[in-house]
Coordinates of C-alpha atoms and ligand atoms in Angstrom, one line a residue:
X1 CA 1.7 -25.1 -0.8
X2 CA -1.4 -27.2 -1.2
X3 CA -4.5 -25.3 -2.3
X4 CA -6.6 -24.0 0.6
X5 CA -10.1 -25.4 0.1
X6 CA -11.3 -24.6 3.6
X7 CA -11.6 -20.8 3.5
X8 CA -15.3 -20.9 3.0
X9 CA -16.8 -21.8 6.4
X10 CA -18.7 -25.0 6.8
X11 CA -22.1 -24.0 8.1
X12 CA -24.9 -26.0 9.7
X13 CA -28.3 -24.8 11.1
X14 CA -30.5 -26.8 13.4
X15 CA -33.6 -26.3 15.6
X16 CA -34.4 -27.9 18.9
X17 CA -37.5 -27.9 21.2
X18 CA -38.5 -26.9 24.7
X19 CA -39.6 -29.6 27.1
X20 CA -41.8 -29.5 30.1
X21 CA -41.3 -32.0 32.9
X22 CA -44.2 -33.9 34.4
X23 CA -41.9 -35.7 36.8
X24 CA -39.5 -32.9 37.9
X25 CA -35.7 -32.9 38.0
X26 CA -34.6 -31.0 41.1
X27 CA -31.2 -31.6 42.7
X28 CA -27.8 -32.8 41.5
X29 CA -25.4 -35.4 43.0
X30 CA -22.6 -34.0 40.8
X31 CA -22.5 -30.4 39.9
X32 CA -19.7 -30.6 37.2
X33 CA -21.1 -33.5 35.3
X34 CA -24.7 -32.4 36.0
X35 CA -25.9 -35.7 37.5
X36 CA -29.3 -35.7 39.1
X37 CA -30.6 -37.2 42.4
X38 CA -33.7 -38.6 40.6
X39 CA -34.9 -39.6 37.2
X40 CA -37.4 -37.3 35.4
X41 CA -39.9 -37.4 32.6
X42 CA -41.0 -34.7 30.2
X43 CA -43.1 -33.9 27.1
X44 CA -41.3 -32.2 24.2
X45 CA -43.3 -29.2 23.0
X46 CA -43.9 -28.6 19.3
X47 CA -41.3 -26.5 17.5
X48 CA -43.9 -24.6 15.5
X49 CA -44.6 -22.7 18.6
X50 CA -41.4 -22.9 20.7
X51 CA -37.9 -23.5 19.4
X52 CA -34.3 -22.5 19.4
X53 CA -32.5 -22.1 16.1
X54 CA -28.7 -22.4 16.1
X55 CA -26.1 -21.9 13.3
X56 CA -22.6 -23.3 13.8
X57 CA -19.8 -22.4 11.4
X58 CA -16.2 -23.7 11.3
X59 CA -13.4 -22.3 9.3
X60 CA -9.6 -22.4 9.4
X61 CA -9.7 -18.6 9.2
X62 CA -11.6 -18.2 12.6
X63 CA -9.2 -17.0 15.3
X64 CA -11.2 -18.2 18.3
X65 CA -14.5 -19.9 19.3
X66 CA -17.3 -17.2 19.6
X67 CA -21.0 -17.2 20.4
X68 CA -23.9 -14.8 19.8
X69 CA -27.2 -15.4 21.7
X70 CA -30.3 -13.5 20.7
X71 CA -28.3 -10.9 18.9
X72 CA -25.6 -10.3 21.6
X73 CA -22.1 -11.7 21.8
X74 CA -21.7 -13.8 25.0
X75 CA -18.8 -15.2 26.9
X76 CA -17.7 -18.5 25.3
X77 CA -15.6 -19.3 28.4
X78 CA -18.8 -20.1 30.3
X79 CA -17.9 -23.6 31.9
X80 CA -21.1 -25.3 30.6
X81 CA -20.5 -24.1 27.0
X82 CA -16.9 -25.2 27.3
X83 CA -18.1 -28.7 28.5
X84 CA -20.3 -29.1 25.5
X85 CA -17.6 -27.9 23.0
X86 CA -14.9 -30.1 24.6
X87 CA -17.2 -33.2 24.8
X88 CA -18.3 -32.9 21.1
X89 CA -14.7 -32.4 19.9
X90 CA -13.6 -35.4 22.1
X91 CA -16.4 -37.6 20.6
X92 CA -15.6 -36.5 17.1
X93 CA -11.9 -37.3 17.6
X94 CA -12.7 -40.7 19.1
X95 CA -15.0 -41.6 16.2
X96 CA -12.4 -40.4 13.6
X97 CA -9.7 -42.5 15.4
X98 CA -12.2 -45.5 15.3
X99 CA -12.4 -45.0 11.5
X100 CA -15.7 -43.3 11.2
X101 CA -15.6 -41.7 7.7
X102 CA -18.5 -39.3 8.5
X103 CA -16.4 -37.2 10.8
X104 CA -15.1 -34.0 9.2
X105 CA -11.4 -34.3 10.1
X106 CA -10.6 -30.9 8.6
X107 CA -13.0 -28.9 10.8
X108 CA -11.9 -30.7 13.9
X109 CA -8.9 -28.4 14.4
X110 CA -10.9 -25.3 13.4
X111 CA -12.6 -22.8 15.7
X112 CA -16.4 -22.4 15.7
X113 CA -18.7 -19.4 15.5
X114 CA -22.1 -20.1 17.0
X115 CA -25.3 -18.0 16.7
X116 CA -28.5 -18.8 18.4
X117 CA -32.0 -17.3 18.6
X118 CA -35.3 -18.3 20.2
X119 CA -38.7 -17.9 18.5
X120 CA -40.2 -16.9 21.8
X121 CA -39.4 -14.0 24.2
X122 CA -36.8 -15.0 26.8
X123 CA -38.7 -12.5 29.0
X124 CA -41.7 -14.8 28.9
X125 CA -39.9 -16.8 31.6
X126 CA -40.0 -20.1 29.6
X127 CA -37.0 -22.3 30.1
X128 CA -34.8 -21.5 27.2
X129 CA -31.7 -23.3 28.4
X130 CA -33.0 -26.7 27.6
X131 CA -33.8 -25.9 24.0
X132 CA -30.6 -23.8 23.8
X133 CA -28.1 -26.4 24.9
X134 CA -29.9 -29.2 23.0
X135 CA -29.7 -27.1 19.8
X136 CA -26.0 -26.2 20.5
X137 CA -25.0 -29.9 21.0
X138 CA -27.1 -31.1 18.0
X139 CA -25.6 -28.4 15.7
X140 CA -22.0 -28.9 16.8
X141 CA -22.4 -32.7 16.3
X142 CA -23.7 -32.1 12.8
X143 CA -21.0 -29.7 11.8
X144 CA -18.3 -32.2 12.9
X145 CA -20.2 -35.1 11.4
X146 CA -20.9 -37.0 14.7
X147 CA -24.1 -39.0 15.0
X148 CA -25.8 -41.1 17.7
X149 CA -26.3 -40.7 21.4
X150 CA -25.8 -37.0 22.3
X151 CA -28.0 -36.5 25.3
X152 CA -25.1 -37.2 27.7
X153 CA -23.4 -34.1 26.3
X154 CA -26.5 -31.9 26.2
X155 CA -26.9 -32.8 29.9
X156 CA -23.6 -31.2 30.7
X157 CA -25.0 -27.9 29.3
X158 CA -28.1 -27.9 31.4
X159 CA -29.7 -31.0 33.0
X160 CA -33.1 -30.6 31.4
X161 CA -31.5 -30.1 28.0
X162 CA -30.8 -33.8 27.7
X163 CA -34.6 -34.4 27.4
X164 CA -34.9 -31.9 24.5
X165 CA -32.7 -34.3 22.4
X166 CA -35.8 -36.4 21.7
X167 CA -39.4 -35.8 20.6
X168 CA -42.6 -36.9 22.3
X169 CA -42.4 -38.3 25.8
X170 CA -38.9 -38.5 27.2
X171 CA -37.3 -39.9 30.4
X172 CA -34.0 -38.9 31.8
X173 CA -32.6 -42.0 33.6
X174 CA -30.6 -40.7 36.5
X175 CA -28.0 -43.5 36.2
X176 CA -25.7 -44.5 39.1
X177 CA -22.2 -44.5 37.6
X178 CA -19.7 -42.0 39.0
X179 CA -18.7 -40.8 35.5
X180 CA -22.3 -40.2 34.5
X181 CA -22.1 -42.4 31.4
X182 CA -25.4 -44.0 32.2
X183 CA -27.3 -40.7 32.9
X184 CA -29.0 -40.3 29.6
X185 CA -32.3 -39.4 28.0
X186 CA -34.5 -41.9 26.3
X187 CA -37.7 -41.7 24.3
X188 CA -40.7 -43.3 26.1
X189 CA -43.2 -42.7 23.2
X190 CA -42.9 -40.7 20.0
X191 CA -44.8 -37.4 19.5
X192 CA -47.4 -39.2 17.3
X193 CA -48.4 -41.5 20.2
X194 CA -51.1 -39.3 21.8
X195 CA -52.4 -36.9 19.2
X196 CA -55.4 -35.7 21.3
X197 CA -53.1 -34.4 24.0
X198 CA -52.9 -30.6 24.0
X199 CA -50.6 -28.2 25.9
X200 CA -51.4 -24.6 26.9
X201 CA -48.6 -22.4 28.2
X202 CA -50.2 -19.7 30.4
X203 CA -47.7 -16.8 30.5
X204 CA -48.4 -15.3 33.8
X205 CA -45.7 -12.8 34.3
X206 CA -42.9 -11.3 32.2
X207 CA -40.7 -10.9 35.3
X208 CA -37.5 -12.9 35.4
X209 CA -37.4 -15.7 38.0
X210 CA -36.1 -14.6 41.4
X211 CA -33.8 -17.7 42.0
X212 CA -32.4 -19.6 39.1
X213 CA -32.9 -23.4 39.0
X214 CA -29.1 -24.1 39.3
X215 CA -28.6 -22.3 42.6
X216 CA -32.2 -23.1 43.8
X217 CA -31.6 -26.8 43.6
X218 CA -28.2 -26.5 45.2
X219 CA -29.8 -25.0 48.3
X220 CA -32.6 -27.5 48.2
X221 CA -30.1 -30.4 48.2
X222 CA -28.2 -28.9 51.1
X223 CA -31.2 -28.1 53.3
X224 CA -34.4 -30.0 52.4
X225 CA -35.0 -33.4 53.9
X226 CA -38.3 -33.5 51.9
X227 CA -36.3 -33.4 48.7
X228 CA -34.2 -36.4 49.9
X229 CA -37.3 -38.3 50.7
X230 CA -38.9 -37.4 47.3
X231 CA -35.8 -38.5 45.3
X232 CA -35.3 -41.8 47.2
X233 CA -38.9 -42.9 48.0
X234 CA -41.4 -41.1 45.7
X235 CA -39.9 -40.5 42.3
X236 CA -38.9 -44.1 41.5
X237 CA -42.6 -45.3 41.8
X238 CA -43.9 -42.2 40.0
X239 CA -41.6 -42.8 37.0
X240 CA -43.2 -46.3 36.6
X241 CA -46.7 -45.0 37.0
X242 CA -46.2 -42.1 34.7
X243 CA -44.7 -44.3 31.9
X244 CA -47.7 -46.6 32.3
X245 CA -50.2 -43.7 32.1
X246 CA -48.5 -42.4 28.9
X247 CA -48.4 -45.8 27.3
X248 CA -52.1 -46.4 28.0
X249 CA -53.0 -42.8 27.2
X250 CA -54.8 -42.7 30.5
X251 CA -55.4 -38.9 30.9
X252 CA -56.8 -39.0 34.4
X253 CA -53.7 -40.9 35.7
X254 CA -51.3 -38.7 33.7
X255 CA -53.0 -35.5 35.0
X256 CA -53.2 -36.5 38.6
X257 CA -49.5 -37.5 38.7
X258 CA -48.4 -34.4 36.9
X259 CA -50.2 -32.1 39.4
X260 CA -49.0 -34.1 42.4
X261 CA -45.4 -34.0 41.1
X262 CA -45.5 -30.2 40.4
X263 CA -46.9 -29.6 43.9
X264 CA -44.3 -31.8 45.5
X265 CA -41.5 -30.0 43.7
X266 CA -42.9 -26.6 44.9
X267 CA -43.2 -28.1 48.4
X268 CA -39.5 -29.0 48.4
X269 CA -38.8 -25.4 47.4
X270 CA -40.8 -24.3 50.4
X271 CA -38.9 -26.8 52.5
X272 CA -35.6 -25.3 51.4
X273 CA -33.8 -22.9 53.8
X274 CA -34.2 -20.0 53.0
X275 CA -37.5 -21.0 51.2
X276 CA -37.9 -20.5 47.5
X277 CA -41.2 -19.2 46.1
X278 CA -41.8 -19.7 42.4
X279 CA -45.6 -19.6 42.4
X280 CA -47.4 -16.3 42.8
X281 CA -51.0 -15.3 43.4
X282 CA -51.8 -15.9 39.6
X283 CA -50.3 -19.4 39.8
X284 CA -52.4 -20.1 42.9
X285 CA -55.5 -18.9 41.2
X286 CA -54.8 -21.2 38.2
X287 CA -54.4 -24.1 40.5
X288 CA -57.8 -23.4 42.1
X289 CA -59.4 -22.9 38.7
X290 CA -58.1 -26.3 37.5
X291 CA -59.3 -28.2 40.6
X292 CA -62.7 -26.5 40.6
X293 CA -63.1 -27.2 36.9
X294 CA -62.3 -30.9 37.3
X295 CA -64.6 -31.1 40.4
X296 CA -67.4 -29.4 38.5
X297 CA -67.3 -32.2 35.9
X298 CA -66.5 -34.9 38.3
X299 CA -63.5 -36.0 36.2
X300 CA -60.0 -34.9 35.7
X301 CA -60.1 -33.0 32.4
X302 CA -57.2 -30.6 33.0
X303 CA -53.8 -30.7 34.7
X304 CA -51.3 -28.0 35.6
X305 CA -47.5 -28.0 36.1
X306 CA -45.1 -25.2 37.1
X307 CA -41.3 -25.0 36.8
X308 CA -39.0 -22.5 38.5
X309 CA -41.4 -19.6 37.7
X310 CA -45.0 -18.6 37.9
X311 CA -46.1 -19.6 34.4
X312 CA -48.5 -22.5 34.2
X313 CA -48.3 -25.3 31.7
X314 CA -51.7 -26.9 31.2
X315 CA -52.3 -30.4 29.8
X316 CA -55.7 -31.3 28.5
X317 CA -57.4 -33.3 25.7
X318 CA -58.3 -31.6 22.4
X319 CA -62.0 -31.7 23.0
X320 CA -61.7 -29.6 26.3
X321 CA -59.4 -26.9 24.9
X322 CA -62.0 -24.4 23.7
X323 CA -64.0 -24.4 26.9
X324 CA -60.9 -24.3 29.2
X325 CA -59.3 -21.4 27.2
X326 CA -62.5 -19.4 27.5
X327 CA -62.6 -20.1 31.2
X328 CA -59.1 -18.7 31.5
X329 CA -60.1 -15.7 29.5
X330 CA -63.2 -15.2 31.7
X331 CA -61.3 -15.6 35.0
X332 CA -58.2 -13.7 33.9
X333 CA -59.7 -10.9 31.7
X334 CA -56.9 -9.8 29.4
X335 CA -56.1 -6.1 28.7
X336 CA -57.3 -6.4 25.1
X337 CA -59.7 -9.2 24.3
X338 CA -58.1 -9.5 20.9
X339 CA -57.0 -12.5 19.0
X340 CA -53.3 -12.1 20.2
X341 CA -54.3 -13.4 23.6
X342 CA -54.0 -16.9 22.1
X343 CA -50.9 -17.7 20.1
X344 CA -50.1 -21.0 18.3
X345 CA -52.5 -23.7 17.4
X346 CA -56.0 -22.2 16.7
X347 CA -58.6 -22.6 19.4
X348 CA -62.3 -22.9 18.4
X349 CA -65.0 -20.7 19.9
X350 CA -66.9 -21.9 23.0
X351 CA -69.4 -20.3 25.3
X352 CA -69.4 -20.7 29.0
X353 CA -72.6 -21.6 30.8
X354 CA -73.7 -19.5 33.7
X355 CA -73.8 -22.8 35.7
X356 CA -70.1 -23.4 35.0
X357 CA -69.1 -19.8 35.9
X358 CA -71.1 -20.0 39.1
X359 CA -69.8 -23.5 39.9
X360 CA -66.2 -22.3 39.7
X361 CA -67.0 -19.5 42.0
X362 CA -63.7 -17.5 41.7
X363 CA -63.3 -13.7 41.5
X364 CA -61.9 -12.8 38.1
X365 CA -58.3 -11.5 38.2
X366 CA -57.8 -8.9 35.4
X367 CA -54.6 -9.0 33.5
X368 CA -53.3 -11.9 35.5
X369 CA -52.2 -13.7 32.3
X370 CA -50.5 -12.0 29.5
X371 CA -51.2 -14.6 26.8
X372 CA -51.6 -18.3 26.1
X373 CA -49.4 -20.4 23.8
X374 CA -51.5 -23.3 22.4
X375 CA -49.3 -26.2 21.4
X376 CA -48.9 -30.0 21.5
X377 CA -46.2 -32.7 21.7
X378 CA -43.6 -32.4 19.0
X379 CA -40.4 -33.9 17.4
X380 CA -36.8 -33.6 18.6
X381 CA -34.0 -31.5 17.0
X382 CA -33.9 -31.1 13.3
X383 CA -31.4 -30.0 10.6
X384 CA -32.6 -26.9 8.6
X385 CA -31.7 -27.7 5.0
X386 CA -32.5 -24.3 3.5
X387 CA -29.2 -22.3 3.6
X388 CA -31.1 -18.9 3.5
X389 CA -32.1 -19.8 7.1
X390 CA -28.5 -19.7 8.4
X391 CA -28.0 -17.1 11.1
X392 CA -24.3 -16.6 10.1
X393 CA -23.2 -15.1 6.8
X394 CA -20.7 -16.7 4.6
X395 CA -17.9 -14.7 6.4
X396 CA -19.0 -16.5 9.6
X397 CA -20.5 -13.5 11.3
X398 CA -24.1 -12.9 12.4
X399 CA -26.5 -11.5 9.8
Ligands
LIG1 C1 -37.8 -27.0 37.5 O1 -32.1 -28.0 33.7 O2 -32.6 -25.6 34.2 O3 -37.4 -27.0 35.2 O4 -29.2 -28.5 35.2 O5 -28.8 -26.5 36.6 O6 -29.2 -26.2 34.2 P1 -29.5 -27.1 35.4 O7 -31.0 -26.9 35.7 P2 -32.3 -26.9 34.7 O8 -33.4 -27.3 35.8 C2 -34.8 -27.5 35.4 C3 -35.6 -27.7 36.6 C4 -37.1 -27.7 36.3 C5 -37.6 -29.1 36.3 C6 -37.3 -29.9 35.1 O9 -37.2 -29.4 33.9 O10 -37.2 -31.2 35.2

């Protein structure tokens, strides 16, 4: 019998970011392959504030593929997990057969154990599936020794996950092939391109979203003619304009398009039958606040965007962050006025003039916002080199 050198599991840990779309993806033309009805564009958020960490181990001693998410074992037979596992293994086999010496042939026949955690509460209602599937695919690829284009596999876990495979400003090109081979993410600009750009996540509600995006967009595709019009006649032009605004670092153009696109996405939700409401009264107050603030200064200094939930994501430039954060604090007085209202990148002090408060003219809404995460654009998935950070022990089970 040859010596068994594979008893010790082969373990890899990676991290991946959350992304926020400024041109929204909503609607599929193929549910199994997750092919969208329009292209979309997003900003990858910095992993110092928001990230998923995933450890993947392979060993000949593992009996079956298993997965633990945020401390709890989950069903590995979930079709989207199965798609990612199958596609990574398929790609690894293909590369090995093509003579790629990087592919770990031994582990190809082994089962995997996967353990994944987020550094932000899932209850905060932030899209965790994008970072989660991006991290899963990136980690699986590393453990099997596969490199190169992986966004087409991440897409099959969750559509928006393909955009989390890159840092900075990322487009997901819808493609038009039946097999989806051309429906991939691509970096438009790296995270270093626009260092003054800041992102504030206003966590409005800890409730879980009423209608998930997968089923919500299915109903929209079936019932909304506004969505069809949007996908065919509005988004193609906006993709070009948005790319231009980002390239030129034209904040006003970027901000106007971002708000319009968020509003059109929510309009398609309202045009869905039965209608879907993701925005609540806090979201609406944030929308008013932003428009009144911009009007007060006679220029577009701040933009909002909302996904399938009530949390606002705000874009602004560094120089406006202190005043805008203090405005939010004034118009949404938190329960405790302590430092923990603002998490992430530090925010300098600012005072609000009476003239500004009067000019805004809104009634404060106490406790409307739980907290703010202050962040910026960040890099794509990374390998964690420090083995003490592995989420699986050397026996392949969670710590
Ligand atoms: C509103 O990527 O979560 O956040 O592909 O069904 O997993 P599935 O949907 P998902 O949808 C995201 C929708 C959105 C807009 C966006 O991120 O582009």
